[in-house]
Amino acid sequence: MAATFEQSLARLEEITAKLERGDAPLEESVKLYEEGSALAVECEKILADARQHVALLATNADGVVEETPFAVESQ
Amino acid sequence: MDALTVSQVNRLVKGLLEKDETLQSLLVRGEISNYKRYTSGHHYFTLKDADCSLRCVMFMNDAARLRFTPADGMTVLAAGHLSVYQRDGQYQLYCASLMQAGEGDLTAAFEALKAKLAEEGLFDRAHKKPLPRYPMRVALVTSPSGAVVMDMVRIFRKRWPLCKLIVAPCRVQGQEAPGEIVSCLRYVNNNALADVIIVGRGGGSAEDLWAFNDERVARAIFASRIPVVSAVGHEPDVTIADHVADLRASTPSHAAELVSPDKDELTMRVASLRERLLRAPFTERASQNVRRLTDRLLRAFERQTLSCAQALAVSAGRLRALDPLRVLSRGYAIVTDESGVAVKDAQSLKAGCRVTVRPERGAAVCVVESVN
C-alpha cells in the first residue's frame, strides 16, 4: 500500500525542516527538494480527492457479520 | 518446622486476602457504629448487621470526597477493598467511598459502581490511550437509525473525508443495550476494524442513558485495545462509560470533531510547507542560481538576436544594391551627371554638358548634343 497521508505529511515536514536548516549538501538538497515538492502535491491531492466510505456492519442470513453500504442522506 | 514470627503470619494473611479478586473490589451494605474522625484526617468506624461487625477505615483523601456526614445508626453502602492492618493483626475494609443507602437505588448503585471501578483503577490516567492524529478507520458504536449517527457522518464528511466510517449498530437503551454495545466493542477489537472507536448516543433521561452506566460496558471499554471516545447525551450527564473511556466528549457531534482533524486546516498546512520549501536557504540559493543563469541566457540570446538582425540588414542592403546590376545585365545603363547624380529627367541636362554612361561593365563619358 502507498504511504499513508500521515506518513507523507510527516516526511514533508521533516524535509522542510531539513532544507530550512540548510546543512545538507547540494546534491542531497536537490533530491530533498524534489521529494518534498512531490509529497506536497501528493498530500494536496489526497486531501482534495478524498471521498468518504461509510459501511454498516450487518449479520447476513448465514449469521456472518459483513460490511454493507450505509445509506447517508445527502445534505 | 521453624516457628514464624507474628509479623510473618500477618504478612501471609495480608498477601492471601489481597490476592482474592472479590475481596479487592467489595461493596458492603451495613449500619455505621462507633464513627470516629482522627486528627490525622482518617476516619474509622464499624459496619454492622444483625449478627456481625466489620472494621472499616477511610483515609483522608477519600474522606474528603464524602458528600454527607456519616453518623452512627446510618445505613450505608461502602465500596473498597479488604486487607490486614498488620500491627494489630486486624483485617478491615479500606473504604474508598461511602453513600447513604437511602439516596435512591439508581444513584446509590451508580455511586457504588463508580467507586468500585475507581478503586480498581479503571479510571486511571495511566490507562488512557492517546487518540490517533489521522485516523483512517473510525468505528461508530451507536444506533444506526436516527439523527445522532447522521450528524456524526456529516461532520466527518466535512472535516475528514479521508477516513472510512464503520457503523457498528446496537441498541443504546433498554435491557438488551449493554450486551449489544459490548458485542460491538469486542467485534471491532477482535477484527481490528478501526483506529479509534466512538461509542455513544444522544441525550435522554437518566434511565435512557443507563446502558452507559453498566459494569459490562465499562469493562468492555476498559478492555478495548483501540482507543475509545465516549459520547453520551448532553453536557451535564457524566456516565461510568465517560469515566472509563480514553476521552470523553460531551455529545456525539463533539466526539466526531475531537476525532477528526480538519481537512481545510491540513490543506493550509501543506500549502505553507510548500511555501517554506520554496523559501528554504537551499532553494533560495538554487533559485538565485537559476535566475542568474536565466539572465545570462537571456542576454546571450539578445546578443545572438542582435547580430542576426544586423546580418539581415546587411544582406538586405546587399540585395538592394545587387538588384540594379541585374537590370544592367539585361542591356540597360545608368546615366549620371557631372556631380555623379543619376539622371532621371532629360530636362535637367543642357546641350554641351557631360554625362557618364554606365552599362553593365565600364563607363563612357559623353557630351550632350541636344535636349528634347
PDB file of N, CA and C in Angstrom, chain B residues 238-271:
ATOM      1  N   VAL B 238     -22.683  12.738  33.061  1.00  0.00           N
ATOM      2  CA  VAL B 238     -21.413  12.014  33.052  1.00  0.00           C
ATOM      3  C   VAL B 238     -21.682  10.581  33.476  1.00  0.00           C
ATOM      4  N   THR B 239     -21.449   9.652  32.573  1.00  0.00           N
ATOM      5  CA  THR B 239     -21.734   8.248  32.856  1.00  0.00           C
ATOM      6  C   THR B 239     -20.452   7.530  33.270  1.00  0.00           C
ATOM      7  N   ILE B 240     -20.627   6.290  33.711  1.00  0.00           N
ATOM      8  CA  ILE B 240     -19.468   5.461  34.045  1.00  0.00           C
ATOM      9  C   ILE B 240     -18.607   5.287  32.790  1.00  0.00           C
ATOM     10  N   ALA B 241     -19.285   5.087  31.640  1.00  0.00           N
ATOM     11  CA  ALA B 241     -18.561   4.922  30.373  1.00  0.00           C
ATOM     12  C   ALA B 241     -17.649   6.122  30.123  1.00  0.00           C
ATOM     13  N   ASP B 242     -18.142   7.324  30.453  1.00  0.00           N
ATOM     14  CA  ASP B 242     -17.331   8.531  30.277  1.00  0.00           C
ATOM     15  C   ASP B 242     -16.060   8.472  31.119  1.00  0.00           C
ATOM     16  N   HIS B 243     -16.183   7.927  32.308  1.00  0.00           N
ATOM     17  CA  HIS B 243     -15.014   7.861  33.193  1.00  0.00           C
ATOM     18  C   HIS B 243     -13.978   6.857  32.706  1.00  0.00           C
ATOM     19  N   VAL B 244     -14.469   5.763  32.101  1.00  0.00           N
ATOM     20  CA  VAL B 244     -13.538   4.708  31.669  1.00  0.00           C
ATOM     21  C   VAL B 244     -12.905   5.041  30.322  1.00  0.00           C
ATOM     22  N   ALA B 245     -13.653   5.739  29.464  1.00  0.00           N
ATOM     23  CA  ALA B 245     -13.187   5.990  28.095  1.00  0.00           C
ATOM     24  C   ALA B 245     -11.853   6.731  28.087  1.00  0.00           C
ATOM     25  N   ASP B 246     -11.152   6.583  26.976  1.00  0.00           N
ATOM     26  CA  ASP B 246      -9.864   7.259  26.843  1.00  0.00           C
ATOM     27  C   ASP B 246     -10.052   8.762  26.709  1.00  0.00           C
ATOM     28  N   LEU B 247     -11.191   9.135  26.137  1.00  0.00           N
ATOM     29  CA  LEU B 247     -11.523  10.545  26.037  1.00  0.00           C
ATOM     30  C   LEU B 247     -13.022  10.674  26.139  1.00  0.00           C
ATOM     31  N   ARG B 248     -13.484  11.719  26.821  1.00  0.00           N
ATOM     32  CA  ARG B 248     -14.915  11.929  26.958  1.00  0.00           C
ATOM     33  C   ARG B 248     -15.333  13.122  26.114  1.00  0.00           C
ATOM     34  N   ALA B 249     -16.338  12.907  25.268  1.00  0.00           N
ATOM     35  CA  ALA B 249     -16.915  14.017  24.518  1.00  0.00           C
ATOM     36  C   ALA B 249     -18.284  14.299  25.106  1.00  0.00           C
ATOM     37  N   SER B 250     -18.714  15.557  25.051  1.00  0.00           N
ATOM     38  CA  SER B 250     -19.986  15.899  25.691  1.00  0.00           C
ATOM     39  C   SER B 250     -21.178  15.432  24.860  1.00  0.00           C
ATOM     40  N   THR B 251     -20.999  15.356  23.523  1.00  0.00           N
ATOM     41  CA  THR B 251     -22.071  14.886  22.647  1.00  0.00           C
ATOM     42  C   THR B 251     -21.442  14.066  21.521  1.00  0.00           C
ATOM     43  N   PRO B 252     -22.247  13.273  20.807  1.00  0.00           N
ATOM     44  CA  PRO B 252     -21.697  12.530  19.668  1.00  0.00           C
ATOM     45  C   PRO B 252     -21.057  13.448  18.615  1.00  0.00           C
ATOM     46  N   SER B 253     -21.685  14.593  18.341  1.00  0.00           N
ATOM     47  CA  SER B 253     -21.095  15.510  17.355  1.00  0.00           C
ATOM     48  C   SER B 253     -19.740  16.012  17.834  1.00  0.00           C
ATOM     49  N   HIS B 254     -19.669  16.306  19.119  1.00  0.00           N
ATOM     50  CA  HIS B 254     -18.406  16.754  19.705  1.00  0.00           C
ATOM     51  C   HIS B 254     -17.341  15.671  19.553  1.00  0.00           C
ATOM     52  N   ALA B 255     -17.747  14.421  19.743  1.00  0.00           N
ATOM     53  CA  ALA B 255     -16.807  13.299  19.590  1.00  0.00           C
ATOM     54  C   ALA B 255     -16.268  13.251  18.164  1.00  0.00           C
ATOM     55  N   ALA B 256     -17.165  13.440  17.199  1.00  0.00           N
ATOM     56  CA  ALA B 256     -16.735  13.402  15.794  1.00  0.00           C
ATOM     57  C   ALA B 256     -15.709  14.499  15.535  1.00  0.00           C
ATOM     58  N   GLU B 257     -15.929  15.659  16.155  1.00  0.00           N
ATOM     59  CA  GLU B 257     -14.982  16.766  15.969  1.00  0.00           C
ATOM     60  C   GLU B 257     -13.650  16.491  16.646  1.00  0.00           C
ATOM     61  N   LEU B 258     -13.703  15.876  17.828  1.00  0.00           N
ATOM     62  CA  LEU B 258     -12.460  15.582  18.547  1.00  0.00           C
ATOM     63  C   LEU B 258     -11.608  14.564  17.789  1.00  0.00           C
ATOM     64  N   VAL B 259     -12.276  13.631  17.127  1.00  0.00           N
ATOM     65  CA  VAL B 259     -11.565  12.534  16.465  1.00  0.00           C
ATOM     66  C   VAL B 259     -11.011  12.958  15.106  1.00  0.00           C
ATOM     67  N   SER B 260     -11.712  13.897  14.427  1.00  0.00           N
ATOM     68  CA  SER B 260     -11.333  14.196  13.053  1.00  0.00           C
ATOM     69  C   SER B 260     -10.454  15.428  12.959  1.00  0.00           C
ATOM     70  N   PRO B 261      -9.312  15.296  12.297  1.00  0.00           N
ATOM     71  CA  PRO B 261      -8.535  16.502  12.007  1.00  0.00           C
ATOM     72  C   PRO B 261      -9.283  17.294  10.950  1.00  0.00           C
ATOM     73  N   ASP B 262      -9.030  18.588  10.861  1.00  0.00           N
ATOM     74  CA  ASP B 262      -9.765  19.417   9.908  1.00  0.00           C
ATOM     75  C   ASP B 262      -9.035  19.440   8.570  1.00  0.00           C
ATOM     76  N   LYS B 263      -9.708  18.932   7.548  1.00  0.00           N
ATOM     77  CA  LYS B 263      -9.128  18.845   6.206  1.00  0.00           C
ATOM     78  C   LYS B 263      -8.659  20.213   5.712  1.00  0.00           C
ATOM     79  N   ASP B 264      -9.474  21.241   5.941  1.00  0.00           N
ATOM     80  CA  ASP B 264      -9.120  22.572   5.435  1.00  0.00           C
ATOM     81  C   ASP B 264      -7.846  23.095   6.097  1.00  0.00           C
ATOM     82  N   GLU B 265      -7.757  22.846   7.414  1.00  0.00           N
ATOM     83  CA  GLU B 265      -6.546  23.269   8.121  1.00  0.00           C
ATOM     84  C   GLU B 265      -5.321  22.555   7.560  1.00  0.00           C
ATOM     85  N   LEU B 266      -5.489  21.264   7.285  1.00  0.00           N
ATOM     86  CA  LEU B 266      -4.373  20.483   6.764  1.00  0.00           C
ATOM     87  C   LEU B 266      -3.975  20.952   5.375  1.00  0.00           C
ATOM     88  N   THR B 267      -4.963  21.308   4.577  1.00  0.00           N
ATOM     89  CA  THR B 267      -4.666  21.808   3.235  1.00  0.00           C
ATOM     90  C   THR B 267      -3.825  23.075   3.346  1.00  0.00           C
ATOM     91  N   MET B 268      -4.190  23.923   4.326  1.00  0.00           N
ATOM     92  CA  MET B 268      -3.419  25.140   4.534  1.00  0.00           C
ATOM     93  C   MET B 268      -2.010  24.816   5.020  1.00  0.00           C
ATOM     94  N   ARG B 269      -1.934  23.809   5.866  1.00  0.00           N
ATOM     95  CA  ARG B 269      -0.630  23.435   6.404  1.00  0.00           C
ATOM     96  C   ARG B 269       0.282  22.936   5.278  1.00  0.00           C
ATOM     97  N   VAL B 270      -0.270  22.093   4.394  1.00  0.00           N
ATOM     98  CA  VAL B 270       0.526  21.580   3.275  1.00  0.00           C
ATOM     99  C   VAL B 270       0.965  22.755   2.394  1.00  0.00           C
ATOM    100  N   ALA B 271       0.059  23.687   2.163  1.00  0.00           N
ATOM    101  CA  ALA B 271       0.399  24.840   1.332  1.00  0.00           C
ATOM    102  C   ALA B 271       1.530  25.632   1.981  1.00  0.00           C
TER     103      ALA B 271
END
